[in-house]
Short mmCIF file of C-alpha atoms and ligand atoms in Angstrom, two decimals:
data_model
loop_
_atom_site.label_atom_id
_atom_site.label_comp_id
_atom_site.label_asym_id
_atom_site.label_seq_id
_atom_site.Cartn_x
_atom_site.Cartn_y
_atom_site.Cartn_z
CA UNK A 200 32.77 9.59 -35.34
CA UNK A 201 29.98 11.79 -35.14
CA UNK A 202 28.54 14.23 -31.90
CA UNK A 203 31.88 15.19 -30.84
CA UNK A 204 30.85 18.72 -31.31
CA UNK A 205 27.59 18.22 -29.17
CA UNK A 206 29.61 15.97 -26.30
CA UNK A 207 31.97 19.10 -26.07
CA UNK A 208 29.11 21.78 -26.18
CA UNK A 209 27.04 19.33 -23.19
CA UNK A 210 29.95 20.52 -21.08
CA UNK A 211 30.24 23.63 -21.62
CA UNK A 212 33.91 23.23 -23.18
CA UNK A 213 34.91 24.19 -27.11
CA UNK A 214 34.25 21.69 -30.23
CA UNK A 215 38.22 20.76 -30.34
CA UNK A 216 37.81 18.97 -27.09
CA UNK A 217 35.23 16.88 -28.30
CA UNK A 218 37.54 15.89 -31.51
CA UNK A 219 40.41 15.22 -29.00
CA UNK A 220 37.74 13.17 -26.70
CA UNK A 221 36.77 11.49 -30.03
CA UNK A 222 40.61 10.64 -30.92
CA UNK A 223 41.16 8.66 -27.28
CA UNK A 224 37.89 6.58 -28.17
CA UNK A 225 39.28 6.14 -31.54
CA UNK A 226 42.13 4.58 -30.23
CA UNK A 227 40.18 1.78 -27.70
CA UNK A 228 38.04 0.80 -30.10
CA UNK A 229 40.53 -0.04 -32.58
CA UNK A 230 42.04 -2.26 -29.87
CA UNK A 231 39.52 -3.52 -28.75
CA UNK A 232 37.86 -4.35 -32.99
CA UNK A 233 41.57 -5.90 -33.54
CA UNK A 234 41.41 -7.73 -30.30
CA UNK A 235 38.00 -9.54 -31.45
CA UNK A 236 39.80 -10.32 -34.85
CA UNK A 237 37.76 -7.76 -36.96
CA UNK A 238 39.65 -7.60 -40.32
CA UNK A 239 39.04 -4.05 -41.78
CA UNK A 240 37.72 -0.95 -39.93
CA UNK A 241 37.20 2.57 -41.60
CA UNK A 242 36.71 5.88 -39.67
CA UNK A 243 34.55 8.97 -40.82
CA UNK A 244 37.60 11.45 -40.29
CA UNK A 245 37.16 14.12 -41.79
CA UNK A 246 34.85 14.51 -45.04
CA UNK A 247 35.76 16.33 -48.56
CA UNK A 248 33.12 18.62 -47.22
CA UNK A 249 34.20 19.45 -43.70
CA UNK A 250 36.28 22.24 -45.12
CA UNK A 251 33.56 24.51 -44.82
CA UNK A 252 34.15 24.82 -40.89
CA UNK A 253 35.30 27.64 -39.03
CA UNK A 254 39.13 27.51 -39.59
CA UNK A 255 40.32 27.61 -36.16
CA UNK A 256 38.28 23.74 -36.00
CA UNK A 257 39.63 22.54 -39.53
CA UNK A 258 43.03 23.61 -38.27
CA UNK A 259 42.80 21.56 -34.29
CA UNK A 260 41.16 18.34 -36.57
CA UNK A 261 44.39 18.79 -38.72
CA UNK A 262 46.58 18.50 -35.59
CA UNK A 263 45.08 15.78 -34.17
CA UNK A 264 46.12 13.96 -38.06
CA UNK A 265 49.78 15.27 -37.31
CA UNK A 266 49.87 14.06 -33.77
CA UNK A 267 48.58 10.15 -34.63
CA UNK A 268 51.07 10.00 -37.45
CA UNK A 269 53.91 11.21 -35.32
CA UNK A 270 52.80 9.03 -32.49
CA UNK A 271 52.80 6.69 -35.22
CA UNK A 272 56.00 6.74 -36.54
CA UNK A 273 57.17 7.34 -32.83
CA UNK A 274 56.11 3.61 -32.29
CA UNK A 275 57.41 2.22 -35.61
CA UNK A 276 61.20 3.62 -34.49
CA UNK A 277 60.94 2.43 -31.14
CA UNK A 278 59.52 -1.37 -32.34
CA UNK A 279 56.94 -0.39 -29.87
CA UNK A 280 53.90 -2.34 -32.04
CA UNK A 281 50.06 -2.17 -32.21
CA UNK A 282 47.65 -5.01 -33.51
CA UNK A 283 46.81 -2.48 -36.15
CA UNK A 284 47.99 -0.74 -38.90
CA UNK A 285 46.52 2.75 -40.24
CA UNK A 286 45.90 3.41 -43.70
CA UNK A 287 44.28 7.14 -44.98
CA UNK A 288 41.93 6.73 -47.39
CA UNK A 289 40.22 10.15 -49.33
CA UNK A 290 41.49 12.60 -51.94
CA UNK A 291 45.08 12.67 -50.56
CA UNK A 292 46.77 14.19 -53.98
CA UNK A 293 49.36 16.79 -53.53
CA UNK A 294 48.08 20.59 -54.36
CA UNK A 295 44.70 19.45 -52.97
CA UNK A 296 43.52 21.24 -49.36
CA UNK A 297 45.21 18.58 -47.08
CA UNK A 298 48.18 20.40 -45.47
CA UNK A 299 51.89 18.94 -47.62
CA UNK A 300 53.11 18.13 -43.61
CA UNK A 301 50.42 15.76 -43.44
CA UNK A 302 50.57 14.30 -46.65
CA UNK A 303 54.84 14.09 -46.40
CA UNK A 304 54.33 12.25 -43.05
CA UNK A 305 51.06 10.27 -44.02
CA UNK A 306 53.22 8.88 -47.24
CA UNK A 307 56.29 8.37 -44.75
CA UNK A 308 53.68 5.46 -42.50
CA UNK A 309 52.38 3.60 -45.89
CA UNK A 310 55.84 2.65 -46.77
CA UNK A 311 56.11 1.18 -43.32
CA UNK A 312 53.07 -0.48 -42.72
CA UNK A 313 53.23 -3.59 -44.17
CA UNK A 314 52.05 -6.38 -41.80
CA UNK A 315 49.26 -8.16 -43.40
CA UNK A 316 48.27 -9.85 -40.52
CA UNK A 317 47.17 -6.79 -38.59
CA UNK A 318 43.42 -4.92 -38.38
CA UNK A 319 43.69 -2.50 -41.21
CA UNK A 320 42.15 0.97 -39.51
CA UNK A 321 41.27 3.37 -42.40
CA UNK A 322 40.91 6.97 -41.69
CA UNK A 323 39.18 8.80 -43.81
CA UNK A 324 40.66 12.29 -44.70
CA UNK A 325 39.05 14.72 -47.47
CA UNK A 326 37.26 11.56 -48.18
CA UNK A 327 33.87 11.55 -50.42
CA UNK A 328 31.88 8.62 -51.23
CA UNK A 329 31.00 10.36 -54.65
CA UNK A 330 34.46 11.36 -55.56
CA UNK A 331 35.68 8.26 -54.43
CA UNK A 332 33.35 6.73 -57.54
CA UNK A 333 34.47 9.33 -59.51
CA UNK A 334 38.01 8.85 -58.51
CA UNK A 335 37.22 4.99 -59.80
CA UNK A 336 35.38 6.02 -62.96
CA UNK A 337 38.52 8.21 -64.34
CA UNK A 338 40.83 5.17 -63.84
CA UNK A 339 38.71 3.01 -66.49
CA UNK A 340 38.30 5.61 -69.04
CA UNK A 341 42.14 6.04 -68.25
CA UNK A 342 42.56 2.79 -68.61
CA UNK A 343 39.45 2.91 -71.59
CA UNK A 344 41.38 5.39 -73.68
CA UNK A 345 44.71 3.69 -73.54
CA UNK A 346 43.11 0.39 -75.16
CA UNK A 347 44.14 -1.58 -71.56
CA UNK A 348 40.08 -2.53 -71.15
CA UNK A 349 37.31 -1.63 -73.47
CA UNK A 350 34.32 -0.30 -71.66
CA UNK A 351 32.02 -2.79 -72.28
CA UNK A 352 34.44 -5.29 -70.61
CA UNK A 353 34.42 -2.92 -67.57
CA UNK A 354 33.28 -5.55 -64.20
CA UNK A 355 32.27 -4.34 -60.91
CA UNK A 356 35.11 -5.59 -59.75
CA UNK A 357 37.14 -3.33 -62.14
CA UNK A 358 35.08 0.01 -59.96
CA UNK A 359 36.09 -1.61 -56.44
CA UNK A 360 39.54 -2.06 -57.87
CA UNK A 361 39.92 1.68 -58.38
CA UNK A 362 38.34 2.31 -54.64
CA UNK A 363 40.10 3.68 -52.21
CA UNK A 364 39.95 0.35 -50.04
CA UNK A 365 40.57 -1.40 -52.94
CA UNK A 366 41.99 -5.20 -52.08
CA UNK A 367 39.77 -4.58 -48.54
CA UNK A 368 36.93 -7.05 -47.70
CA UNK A 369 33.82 -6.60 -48.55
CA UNK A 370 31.67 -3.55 -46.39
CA UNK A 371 29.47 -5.64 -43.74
CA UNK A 372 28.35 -2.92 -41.30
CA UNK A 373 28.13 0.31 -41.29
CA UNK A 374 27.83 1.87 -36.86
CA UNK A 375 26.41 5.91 -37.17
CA UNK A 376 26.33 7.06 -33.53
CA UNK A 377 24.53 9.98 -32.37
CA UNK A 378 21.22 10.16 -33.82
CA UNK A 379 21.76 11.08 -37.56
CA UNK A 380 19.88 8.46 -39.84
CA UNK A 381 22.27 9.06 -42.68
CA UNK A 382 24.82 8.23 -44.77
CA UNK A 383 26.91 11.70 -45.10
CA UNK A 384 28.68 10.21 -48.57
CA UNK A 385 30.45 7.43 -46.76
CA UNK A 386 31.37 4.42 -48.26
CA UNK A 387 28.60 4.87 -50.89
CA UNK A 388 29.86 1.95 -53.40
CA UNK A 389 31.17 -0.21 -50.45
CA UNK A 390 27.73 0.03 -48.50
CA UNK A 391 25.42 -1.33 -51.32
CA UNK A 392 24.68 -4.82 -49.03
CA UNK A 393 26.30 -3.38 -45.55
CA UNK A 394 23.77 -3.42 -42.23
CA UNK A 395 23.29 -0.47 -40.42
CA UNK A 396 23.80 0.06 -36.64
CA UNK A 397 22.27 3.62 -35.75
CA UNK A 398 22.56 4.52 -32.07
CA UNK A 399 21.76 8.10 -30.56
CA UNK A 400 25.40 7.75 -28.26
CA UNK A 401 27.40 10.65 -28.75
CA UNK A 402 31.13 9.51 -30.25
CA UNK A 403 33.43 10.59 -27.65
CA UNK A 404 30.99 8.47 -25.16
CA UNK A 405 30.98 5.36 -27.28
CA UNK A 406 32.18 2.42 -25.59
CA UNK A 407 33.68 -1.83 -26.54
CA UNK A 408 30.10 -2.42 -24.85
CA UNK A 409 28.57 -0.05 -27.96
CA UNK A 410 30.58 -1.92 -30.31
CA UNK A 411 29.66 -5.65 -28.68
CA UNK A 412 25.62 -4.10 -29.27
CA UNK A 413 26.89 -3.57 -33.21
CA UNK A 414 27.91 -6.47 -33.84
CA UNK A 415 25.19 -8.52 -31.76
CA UNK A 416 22.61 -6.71 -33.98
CA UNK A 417 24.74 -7.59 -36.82
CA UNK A 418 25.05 -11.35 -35.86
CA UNK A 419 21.19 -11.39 -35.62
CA UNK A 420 20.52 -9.94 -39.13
CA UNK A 421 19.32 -12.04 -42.01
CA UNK A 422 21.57 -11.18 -45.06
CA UNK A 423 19.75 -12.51 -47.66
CA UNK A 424 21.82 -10.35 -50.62
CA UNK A 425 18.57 -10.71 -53.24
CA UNK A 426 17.99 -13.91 -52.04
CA UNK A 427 15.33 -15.59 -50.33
CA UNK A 428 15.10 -16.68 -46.92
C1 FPP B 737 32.01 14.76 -36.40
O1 FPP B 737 31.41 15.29 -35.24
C2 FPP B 737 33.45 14.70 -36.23
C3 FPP B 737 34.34 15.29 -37.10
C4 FPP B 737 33.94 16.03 -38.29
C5 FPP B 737 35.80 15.20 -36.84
C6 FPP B 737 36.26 13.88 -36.33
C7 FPP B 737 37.72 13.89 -36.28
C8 FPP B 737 38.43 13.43 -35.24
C9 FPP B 737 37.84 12.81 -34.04
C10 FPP B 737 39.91 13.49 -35.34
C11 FPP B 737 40.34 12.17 -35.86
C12 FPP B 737 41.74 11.96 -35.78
C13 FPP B 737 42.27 10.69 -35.77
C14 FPP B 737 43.72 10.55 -35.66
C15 FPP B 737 41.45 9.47 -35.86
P1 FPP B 737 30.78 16.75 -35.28
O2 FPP B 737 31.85 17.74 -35.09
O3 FPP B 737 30.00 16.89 -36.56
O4 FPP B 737 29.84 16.71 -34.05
P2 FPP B 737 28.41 17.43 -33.92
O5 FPP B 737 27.54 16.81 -34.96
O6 FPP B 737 27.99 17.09 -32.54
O7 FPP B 737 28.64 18.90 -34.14
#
């Protein structure tokens, strides 16, 4: 969900707004993705390296986490239901630097959400693609050192199993709005045979008509995964 800060700065108005702009789009485009059947979406949140922002921005990004879970939850007690269900994905262990409130309340929605059927949104909080890998290496030499798998048995599967989206399908395309040709450490295992949608739209000013463009360019690509032709 990158350019918020830019879309805010265009009009003359502070970063926040431009994360609060970028929350409403957020929220369209996951009804509109769930609408279109889209199985699995996953949102560049907040990254294990945004911490390094000015405080006062960390701390508004943090609210906007505390106001979708207790809109959230809002919903769930009132049977008021959406065609998706959220999951956070990142480095979400207690002591870490995500705020205990969010974690308490973020822990409080997984034991709810359990319709299968629905669009599963990730949002990804203190989320690295690195550590994720790391995350996913630790659990087989956990798993190593207890005699449960012996290392040369270890699979690829047995890496995405130890993912953060693990039990997700498969990565098919990856959408970077405004203008940066990079990755940023997202999704770095998941990505290996993803497309790439690159656009120089700002977030907050993305639109279903951005996301129809996506996944018109996606239709059109030839995934040939090593193959030929
Ligand atoms: C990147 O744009 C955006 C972020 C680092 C924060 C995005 C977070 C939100 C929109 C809040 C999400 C909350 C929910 C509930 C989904 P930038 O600030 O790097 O923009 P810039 O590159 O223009 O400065």
């Amino acid at each position: 969900m990158d350019g918020n800060g830019r879309w805010a700065k265009q009009r003359g108005l502070p970063r926040t707004e431009g994360h609060k702009a970028g929350v409403e789009v957020f929220e369209r485009i996951c009804e509109y993705a769930a609408g279109l059947g889209i199985p699995a979406l996953t949102f560049y949140a907040f990254s294990a390296e945004n911490w390094v922002r000015p405080q006062e921005e960390v701390a508004a990004i943090m609210n906007l986490f505390r106001r979708q879970l207790e809109a959230a939850e809002r919903r769930k007690a009132e049977n008021e239901e959406k065609r998706w269900r959220i999951r956070y994905i990142g480095d979400l262990e207690d002591g870490g630097p995500v705020p205990a409130d969010i974690l308490r309340l973020l822990r409080d929605m997984e034991h709810q959400a359990s319709d299968k059927e629905k669009t599963i949104v990730n949002i990804a909080v203190n989320y690295g693609g690195r550590q994720e890998i790391l995350h996913a290496a630790q659990r087989l030499a956990r798993l190593a050192q207890a005699h449960a798998l012996e290392p040369e048995d270890f699979t690829e599967q047995d890496v995405d199993d130890g993912l953060y989206t693990a039990g997700q399908p498969a990565l098919d395309l990856v959408i970077r709005p405004s203008g940066e040709l990079r990755l940023s450490n997202f999704l770095l295992w998941q990505s290996a045979y993803a497309e790439f949608w690159f656009s120089d739209i700002l977030w907050p000013d993305f639109t279903e008509a951005h996301l129809d463009a996506a996944l018109a360019a996606y239709a059109a690509r030839n995934r040939r995964f090593g193959d030929v032709e």
